[in-house]
JSON list of C-alpha atoms in Angstrom, two decimals:
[
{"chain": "A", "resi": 1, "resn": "UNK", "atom": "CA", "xyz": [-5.94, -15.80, -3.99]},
{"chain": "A", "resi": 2, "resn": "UNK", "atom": "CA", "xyz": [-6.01, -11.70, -4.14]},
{"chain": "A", "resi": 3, "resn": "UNK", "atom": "CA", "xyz": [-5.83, -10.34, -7.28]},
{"chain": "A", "resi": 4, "resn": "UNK", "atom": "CA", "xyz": [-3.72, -7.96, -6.76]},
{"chain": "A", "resi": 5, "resn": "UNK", "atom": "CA", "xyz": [0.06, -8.05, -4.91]},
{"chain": "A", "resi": 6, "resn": "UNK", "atom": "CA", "xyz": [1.97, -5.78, -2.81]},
{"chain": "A", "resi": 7, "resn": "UNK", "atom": "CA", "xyz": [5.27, -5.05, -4.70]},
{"chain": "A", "resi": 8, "resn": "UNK", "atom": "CA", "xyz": [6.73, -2.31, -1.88]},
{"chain": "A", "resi": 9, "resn": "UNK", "atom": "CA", "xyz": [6.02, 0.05, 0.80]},
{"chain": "A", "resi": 10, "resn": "UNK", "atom": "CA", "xyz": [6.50, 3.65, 0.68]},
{"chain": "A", "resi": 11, "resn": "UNK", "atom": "CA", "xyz": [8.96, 5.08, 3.05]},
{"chain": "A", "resi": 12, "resn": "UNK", "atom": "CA", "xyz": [8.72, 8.69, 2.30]},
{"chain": "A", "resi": 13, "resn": "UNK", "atom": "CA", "xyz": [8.69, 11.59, 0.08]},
{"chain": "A", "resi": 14, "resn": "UNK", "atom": "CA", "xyz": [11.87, 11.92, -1.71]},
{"chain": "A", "resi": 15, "resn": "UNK", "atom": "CA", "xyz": [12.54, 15.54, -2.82]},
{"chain": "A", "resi": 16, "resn": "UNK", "atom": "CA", "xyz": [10.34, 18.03, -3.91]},
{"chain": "A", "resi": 17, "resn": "UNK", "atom": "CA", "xyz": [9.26, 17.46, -7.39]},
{"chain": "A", "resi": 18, "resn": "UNK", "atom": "CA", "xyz": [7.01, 14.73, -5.68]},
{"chain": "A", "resi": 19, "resn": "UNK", "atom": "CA", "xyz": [8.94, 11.43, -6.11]},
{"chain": "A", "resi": 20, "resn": "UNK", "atom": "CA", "xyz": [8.59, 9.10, -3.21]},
{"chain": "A", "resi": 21, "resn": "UNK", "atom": "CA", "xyz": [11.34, 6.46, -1.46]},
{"chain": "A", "resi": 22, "resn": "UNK", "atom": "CA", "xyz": [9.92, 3.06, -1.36]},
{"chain": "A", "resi": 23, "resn": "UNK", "atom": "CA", "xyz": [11.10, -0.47, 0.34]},
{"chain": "A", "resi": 24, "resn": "UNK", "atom": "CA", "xyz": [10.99, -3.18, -2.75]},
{"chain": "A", "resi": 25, "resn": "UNK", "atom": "CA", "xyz": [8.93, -6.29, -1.23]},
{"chain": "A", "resi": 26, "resn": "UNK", "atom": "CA", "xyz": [10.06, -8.64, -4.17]},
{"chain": "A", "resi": 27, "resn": "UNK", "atom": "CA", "xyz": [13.76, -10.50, -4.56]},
{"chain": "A", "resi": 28, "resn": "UNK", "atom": "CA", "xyz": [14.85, -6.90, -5.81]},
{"chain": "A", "resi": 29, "resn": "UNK", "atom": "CA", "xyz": [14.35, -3.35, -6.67]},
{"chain": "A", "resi": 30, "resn": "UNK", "atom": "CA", "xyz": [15.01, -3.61, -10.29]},
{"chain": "A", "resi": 31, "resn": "UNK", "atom": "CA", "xyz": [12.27, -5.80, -10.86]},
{"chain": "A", "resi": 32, "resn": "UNK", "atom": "CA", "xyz": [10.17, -2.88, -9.71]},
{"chain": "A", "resi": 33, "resn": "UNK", "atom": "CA", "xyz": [11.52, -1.00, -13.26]},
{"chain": "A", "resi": 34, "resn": "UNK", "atom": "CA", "xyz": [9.09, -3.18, -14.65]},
{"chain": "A", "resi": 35, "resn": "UNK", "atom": "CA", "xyz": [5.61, -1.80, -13.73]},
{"chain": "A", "resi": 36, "resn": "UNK", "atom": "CA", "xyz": [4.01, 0.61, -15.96]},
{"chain": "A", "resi": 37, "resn": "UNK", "atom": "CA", "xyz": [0.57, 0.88, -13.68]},
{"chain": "A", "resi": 38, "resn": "UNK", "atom": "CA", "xyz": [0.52, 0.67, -9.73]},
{"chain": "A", "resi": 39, "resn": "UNK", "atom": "CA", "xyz": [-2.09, 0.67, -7.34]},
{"chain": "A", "resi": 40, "resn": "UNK", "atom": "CA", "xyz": [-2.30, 2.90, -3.95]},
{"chain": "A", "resi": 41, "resn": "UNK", "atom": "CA", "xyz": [-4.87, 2.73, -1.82]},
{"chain": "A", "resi": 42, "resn": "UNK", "atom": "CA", "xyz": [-7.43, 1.21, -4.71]},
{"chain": "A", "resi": 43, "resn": "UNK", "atom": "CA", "xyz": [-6.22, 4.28, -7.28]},
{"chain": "A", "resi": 44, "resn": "UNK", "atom": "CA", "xyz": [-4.64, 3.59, -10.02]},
{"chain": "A", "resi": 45, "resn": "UNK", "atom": "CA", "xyz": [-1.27, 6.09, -10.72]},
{"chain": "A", "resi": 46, "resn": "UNK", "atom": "CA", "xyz": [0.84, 5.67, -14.68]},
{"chain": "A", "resi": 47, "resn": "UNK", "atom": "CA", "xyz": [4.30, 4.87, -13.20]},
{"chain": "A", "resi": 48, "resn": "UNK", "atom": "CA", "xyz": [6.63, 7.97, -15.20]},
{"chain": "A", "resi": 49, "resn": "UNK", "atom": "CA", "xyz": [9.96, 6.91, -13.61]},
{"chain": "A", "resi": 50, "resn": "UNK", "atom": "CA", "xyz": [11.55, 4.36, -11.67]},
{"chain": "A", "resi": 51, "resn": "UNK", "atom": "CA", "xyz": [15.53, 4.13, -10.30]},
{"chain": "A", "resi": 52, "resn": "UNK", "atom": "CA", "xyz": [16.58, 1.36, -8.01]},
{"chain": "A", "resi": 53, "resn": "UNK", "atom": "CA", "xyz": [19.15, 1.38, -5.61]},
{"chain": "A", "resi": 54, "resn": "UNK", "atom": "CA", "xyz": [19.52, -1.84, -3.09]},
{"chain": "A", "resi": 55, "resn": "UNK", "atom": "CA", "xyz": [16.58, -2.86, -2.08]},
{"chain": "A", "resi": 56, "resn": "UNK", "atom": "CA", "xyz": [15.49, 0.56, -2.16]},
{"chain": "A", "resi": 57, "resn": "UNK", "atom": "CA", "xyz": [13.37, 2.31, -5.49]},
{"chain": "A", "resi": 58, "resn": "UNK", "atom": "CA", "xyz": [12.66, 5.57, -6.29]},
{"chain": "A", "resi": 59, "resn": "UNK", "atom": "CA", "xyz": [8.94, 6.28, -7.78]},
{"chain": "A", "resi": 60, "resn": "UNK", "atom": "CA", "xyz": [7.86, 9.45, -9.44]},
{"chain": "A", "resi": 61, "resn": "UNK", "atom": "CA", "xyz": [3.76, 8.79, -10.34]},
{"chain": "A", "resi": 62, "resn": "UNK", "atom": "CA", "xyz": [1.06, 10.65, -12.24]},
{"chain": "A", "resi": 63, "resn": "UNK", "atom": "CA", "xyz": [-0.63, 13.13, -10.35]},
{"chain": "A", "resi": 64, "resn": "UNK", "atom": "CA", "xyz": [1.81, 13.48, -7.62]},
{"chain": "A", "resi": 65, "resn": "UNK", "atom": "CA", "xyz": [3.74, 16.66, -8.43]},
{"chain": "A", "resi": 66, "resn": "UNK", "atom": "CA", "xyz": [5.22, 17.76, -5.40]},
{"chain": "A", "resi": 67, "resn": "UNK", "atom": "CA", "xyz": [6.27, 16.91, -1.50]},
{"chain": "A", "resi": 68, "resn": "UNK", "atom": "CA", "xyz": [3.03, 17.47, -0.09]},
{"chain": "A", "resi": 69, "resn": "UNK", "atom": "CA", "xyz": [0.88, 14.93, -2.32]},
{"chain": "A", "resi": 70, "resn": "UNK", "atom": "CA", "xyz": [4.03, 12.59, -1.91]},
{"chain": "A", "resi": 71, "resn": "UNK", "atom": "CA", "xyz": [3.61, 13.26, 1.67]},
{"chain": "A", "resi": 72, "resn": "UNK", "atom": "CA", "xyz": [0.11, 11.83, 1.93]},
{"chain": "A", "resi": 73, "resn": "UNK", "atom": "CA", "xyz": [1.71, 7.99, 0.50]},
{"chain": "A", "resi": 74, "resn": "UNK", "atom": "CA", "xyz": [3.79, 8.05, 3.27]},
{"chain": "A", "resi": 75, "resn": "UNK", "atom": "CA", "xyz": [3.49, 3.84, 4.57]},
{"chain": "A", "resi": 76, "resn": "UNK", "atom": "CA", "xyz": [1.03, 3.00, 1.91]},
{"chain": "A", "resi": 77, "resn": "UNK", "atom": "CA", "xyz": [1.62, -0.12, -0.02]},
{"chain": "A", "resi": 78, "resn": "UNK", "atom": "CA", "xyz": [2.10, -0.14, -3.93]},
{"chain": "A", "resi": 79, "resn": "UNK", "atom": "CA", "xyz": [0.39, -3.24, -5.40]},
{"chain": "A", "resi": 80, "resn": "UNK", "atom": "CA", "xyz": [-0.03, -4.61, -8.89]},
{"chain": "A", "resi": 81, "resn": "UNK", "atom": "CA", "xyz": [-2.66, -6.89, -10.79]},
{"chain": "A", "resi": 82, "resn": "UNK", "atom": "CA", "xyz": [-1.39, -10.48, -10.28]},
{"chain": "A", "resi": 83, "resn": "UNK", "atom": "CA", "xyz": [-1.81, -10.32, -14.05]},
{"chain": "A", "resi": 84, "resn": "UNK", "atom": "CA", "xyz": [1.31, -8.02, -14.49]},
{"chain": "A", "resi": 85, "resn": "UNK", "atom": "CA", "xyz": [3.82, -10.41, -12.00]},
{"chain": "A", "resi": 86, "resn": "UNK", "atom": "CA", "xyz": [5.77, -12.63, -13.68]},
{"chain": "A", "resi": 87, "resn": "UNK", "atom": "CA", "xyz": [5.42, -16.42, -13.30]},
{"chain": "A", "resi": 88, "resn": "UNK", "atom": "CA", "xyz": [7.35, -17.98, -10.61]},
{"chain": "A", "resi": 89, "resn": "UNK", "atom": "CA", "xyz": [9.35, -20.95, -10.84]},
{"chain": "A", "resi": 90, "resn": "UNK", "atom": "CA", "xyz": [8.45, -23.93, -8.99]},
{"chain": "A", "resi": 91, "resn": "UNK", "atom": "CA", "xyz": [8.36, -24.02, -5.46]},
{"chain": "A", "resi": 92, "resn": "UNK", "atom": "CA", "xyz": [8.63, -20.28, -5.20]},
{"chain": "A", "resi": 93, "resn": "UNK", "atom": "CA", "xyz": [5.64, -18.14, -4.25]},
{"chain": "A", "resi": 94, "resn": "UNK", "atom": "CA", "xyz": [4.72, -14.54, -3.36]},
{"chain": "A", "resi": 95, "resn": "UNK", "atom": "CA", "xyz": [4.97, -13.57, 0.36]},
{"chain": "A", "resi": 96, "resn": "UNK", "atom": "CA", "xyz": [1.36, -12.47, 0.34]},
{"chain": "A", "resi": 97, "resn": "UNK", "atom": "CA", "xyz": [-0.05, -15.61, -0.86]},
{"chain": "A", "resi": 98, "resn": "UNK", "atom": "CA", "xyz": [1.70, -17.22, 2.16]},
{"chain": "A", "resi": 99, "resn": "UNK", "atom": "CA", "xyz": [0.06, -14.99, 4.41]},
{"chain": "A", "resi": 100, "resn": "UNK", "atom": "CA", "xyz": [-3.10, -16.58, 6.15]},
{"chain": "A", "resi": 101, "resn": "UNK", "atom": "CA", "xyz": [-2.02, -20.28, 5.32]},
{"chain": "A", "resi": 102, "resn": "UNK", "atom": "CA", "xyz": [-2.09, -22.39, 8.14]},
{"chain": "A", "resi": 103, "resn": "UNK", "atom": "CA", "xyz": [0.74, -24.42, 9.17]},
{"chain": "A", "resi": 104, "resn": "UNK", "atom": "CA", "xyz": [0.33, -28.13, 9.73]},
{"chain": "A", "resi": 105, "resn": "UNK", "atom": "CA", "xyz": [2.71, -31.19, 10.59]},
{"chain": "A", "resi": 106, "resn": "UNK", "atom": "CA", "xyz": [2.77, -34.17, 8.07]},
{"chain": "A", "resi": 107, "resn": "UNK", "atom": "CA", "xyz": [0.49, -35.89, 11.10]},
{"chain": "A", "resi": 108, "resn": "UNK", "atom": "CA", "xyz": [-1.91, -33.02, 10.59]},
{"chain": "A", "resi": 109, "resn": "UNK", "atom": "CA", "xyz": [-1.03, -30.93, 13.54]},
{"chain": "A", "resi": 110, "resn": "UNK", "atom": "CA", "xyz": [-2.00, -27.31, 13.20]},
{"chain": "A", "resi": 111, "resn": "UNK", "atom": "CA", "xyz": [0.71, -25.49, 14.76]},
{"chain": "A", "resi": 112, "resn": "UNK", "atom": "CA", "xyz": [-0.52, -21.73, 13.66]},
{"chain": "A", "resi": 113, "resn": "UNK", "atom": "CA", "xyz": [-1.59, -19.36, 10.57]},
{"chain": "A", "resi": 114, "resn": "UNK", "atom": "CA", "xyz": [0.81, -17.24, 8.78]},
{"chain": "A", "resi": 115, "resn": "UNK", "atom": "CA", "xyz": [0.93, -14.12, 10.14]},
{"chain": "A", "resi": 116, "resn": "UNK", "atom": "CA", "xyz": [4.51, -12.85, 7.74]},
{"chain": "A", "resi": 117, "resn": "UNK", "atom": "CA", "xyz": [7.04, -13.62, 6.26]},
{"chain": "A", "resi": 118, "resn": "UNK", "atom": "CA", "xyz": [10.36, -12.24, 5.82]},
{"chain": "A", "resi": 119, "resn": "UNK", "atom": "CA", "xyz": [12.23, -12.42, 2.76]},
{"chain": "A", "resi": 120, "resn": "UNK", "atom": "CA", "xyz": [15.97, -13.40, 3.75]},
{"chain": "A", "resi": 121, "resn": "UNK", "atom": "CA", "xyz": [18.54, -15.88, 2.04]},
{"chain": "A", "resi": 122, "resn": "UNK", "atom": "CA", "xyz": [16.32, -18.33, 4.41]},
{"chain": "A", "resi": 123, "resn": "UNK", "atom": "CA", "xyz": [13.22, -16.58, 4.82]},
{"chain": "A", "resi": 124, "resn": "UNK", "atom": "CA", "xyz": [11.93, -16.38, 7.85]},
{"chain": "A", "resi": 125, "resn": "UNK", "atom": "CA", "xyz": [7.66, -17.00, 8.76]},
{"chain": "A", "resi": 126, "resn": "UNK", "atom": "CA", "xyz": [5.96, -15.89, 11.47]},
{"chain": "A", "resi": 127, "resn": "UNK", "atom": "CA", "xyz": [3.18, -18.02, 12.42]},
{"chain": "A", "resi": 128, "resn": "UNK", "atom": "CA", "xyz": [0.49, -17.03, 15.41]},
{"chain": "A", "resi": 129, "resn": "UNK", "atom": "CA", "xyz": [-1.19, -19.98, 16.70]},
{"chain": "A", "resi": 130, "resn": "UNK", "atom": "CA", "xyz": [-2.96, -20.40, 20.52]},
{"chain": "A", "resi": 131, "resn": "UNK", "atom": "CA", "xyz": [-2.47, -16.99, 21.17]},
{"chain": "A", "resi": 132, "resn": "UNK", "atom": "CA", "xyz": [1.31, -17.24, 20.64]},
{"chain": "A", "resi": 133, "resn": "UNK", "atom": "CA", "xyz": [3.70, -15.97, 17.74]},
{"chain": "A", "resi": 134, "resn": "UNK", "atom": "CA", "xyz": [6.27, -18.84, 16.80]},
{"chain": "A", "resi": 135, "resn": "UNK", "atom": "CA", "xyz": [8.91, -17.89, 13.93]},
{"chain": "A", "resi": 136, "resn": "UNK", "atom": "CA", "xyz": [11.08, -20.43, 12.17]},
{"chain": "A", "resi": 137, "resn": "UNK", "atom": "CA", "xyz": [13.12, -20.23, 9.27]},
{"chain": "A", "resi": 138, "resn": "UNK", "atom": "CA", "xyz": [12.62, -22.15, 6.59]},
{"chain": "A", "resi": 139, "resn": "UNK", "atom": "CA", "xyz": [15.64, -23.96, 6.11]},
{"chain": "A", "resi": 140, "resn": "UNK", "atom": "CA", "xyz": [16.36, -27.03, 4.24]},
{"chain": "A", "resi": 141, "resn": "UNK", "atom": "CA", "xyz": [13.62, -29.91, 4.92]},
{"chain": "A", "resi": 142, "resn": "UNK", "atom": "CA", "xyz": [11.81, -27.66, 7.02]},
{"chain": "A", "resi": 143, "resn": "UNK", "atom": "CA", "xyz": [8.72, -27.14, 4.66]},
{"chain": "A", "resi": 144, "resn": "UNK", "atom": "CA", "xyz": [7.50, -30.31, 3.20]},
{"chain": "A", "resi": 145, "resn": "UNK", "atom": "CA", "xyz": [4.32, -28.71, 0.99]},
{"chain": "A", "resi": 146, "resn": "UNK", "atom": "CA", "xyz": [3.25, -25.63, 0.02]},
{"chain": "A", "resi": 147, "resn": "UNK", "atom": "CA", "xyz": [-0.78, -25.39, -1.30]},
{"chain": "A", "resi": 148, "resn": "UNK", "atom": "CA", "xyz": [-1.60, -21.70, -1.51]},
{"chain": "A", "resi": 149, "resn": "UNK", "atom": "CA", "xyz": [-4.96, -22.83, -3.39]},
{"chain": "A", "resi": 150, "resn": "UNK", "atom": "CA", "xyz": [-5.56, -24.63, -0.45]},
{"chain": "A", "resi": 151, "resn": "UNK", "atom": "CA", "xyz": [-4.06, -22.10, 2.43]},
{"chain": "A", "resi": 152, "resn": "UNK", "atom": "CA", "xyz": [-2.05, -24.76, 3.88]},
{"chain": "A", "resi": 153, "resn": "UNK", "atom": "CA", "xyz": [1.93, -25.25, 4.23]},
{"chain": "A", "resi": 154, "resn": "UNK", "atom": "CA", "xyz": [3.15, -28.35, 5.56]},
{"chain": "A", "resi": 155, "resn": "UNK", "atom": "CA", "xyz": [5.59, -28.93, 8.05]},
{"chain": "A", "resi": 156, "resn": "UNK", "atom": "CA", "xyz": [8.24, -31.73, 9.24]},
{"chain": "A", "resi": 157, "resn": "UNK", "atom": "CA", "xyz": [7.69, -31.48, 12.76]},
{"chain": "A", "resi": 158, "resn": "UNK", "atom": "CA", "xyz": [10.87, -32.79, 13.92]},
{"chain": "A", "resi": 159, "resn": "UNK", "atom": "CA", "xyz": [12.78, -30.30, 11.50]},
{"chain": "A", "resi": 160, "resn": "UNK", "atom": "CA", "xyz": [10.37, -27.70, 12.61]},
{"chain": "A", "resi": 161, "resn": "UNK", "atom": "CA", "xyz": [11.11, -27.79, 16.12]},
{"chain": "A", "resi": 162, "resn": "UNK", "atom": "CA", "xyz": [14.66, -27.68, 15.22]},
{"chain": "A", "resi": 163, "resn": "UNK", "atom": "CA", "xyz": [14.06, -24.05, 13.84]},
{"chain": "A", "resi": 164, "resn": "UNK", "atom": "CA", "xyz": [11.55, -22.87, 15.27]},
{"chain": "A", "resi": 165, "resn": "UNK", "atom": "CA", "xyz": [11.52, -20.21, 18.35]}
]
């Protein structure tokens, strides 16, 4: 598993006092209120304000003073040390340690890999898998297992097919 998680994308510079718009990537914005310390691109910025709105945040960082250096974020992601997430209850897990599982029937089938997933009220995966894409949603009795030490999520294959497009 990576050490470090991507907690939301940066949309664009958001005034001129160097603040940038971002897209939240966890269940919502406000939990983003919660980071002192992000990382962009490897560097390490002190977080000096946060304001959520939606599933939208607002981020003003150390060492980005103005429009221009906010400019140069634009559609980076803004990760944080698994360390600093908070534990998730069971049979919930982060988006990108679904990511590069591969998808199996309960027969042991191997329908694809995880290539995203997005979060919705049933989130929906993306799966690539003999040089096709395949999305499902994960609705109820869909998913059977989930091993992210083990990269593999397993999958009722009648249920699947159900769902799946």
């Amino acid at each position: 598993m990576n050490d470090r998680i991507t907690v939301a994308i940066i949309l664009k510079p958001q005034g001129i006092r160097g603040e940038v718009k971002v897209k939240a990537m966890t269940d919502s914005a406000e939990s983003l209120t919660e980071f002192k310390n992000v990382l962009i691109d490897g560097v390490a910025y002190s977080v000096l304000s946060v304001r959520a709105q939606g599933e939208f945040a607002y981020f003003g960082l150390k060492g980005i003073a103005d429009r221009n250096a906010a400019e140069t974020l634009r559609g980076k992601s803004i990760e944080v040390s698994r360390a600093d997430m908070p534990e998730l209850p069971e049979g919930r897990y982060y988006i990108g340690d679904l990511i590069g599982c591969t998808v199996v029937t309960e027969r042991g089938d191997i329908l694809g890999e995880v290539e995203d997933v997005t979060p919705a009220r049933t989130d929906v995966f993306t799966i690539v898998g003999d040089g096709k894409k395949i999305t499902f949603a994960a609705a109820e009795g869909v998913i059977s297992d989930v091993d992210t030490r083990a990269k593999k999520i397993t999958v009722n294959a009648k249920r699947f097919r159900e769902v799946s497009l």
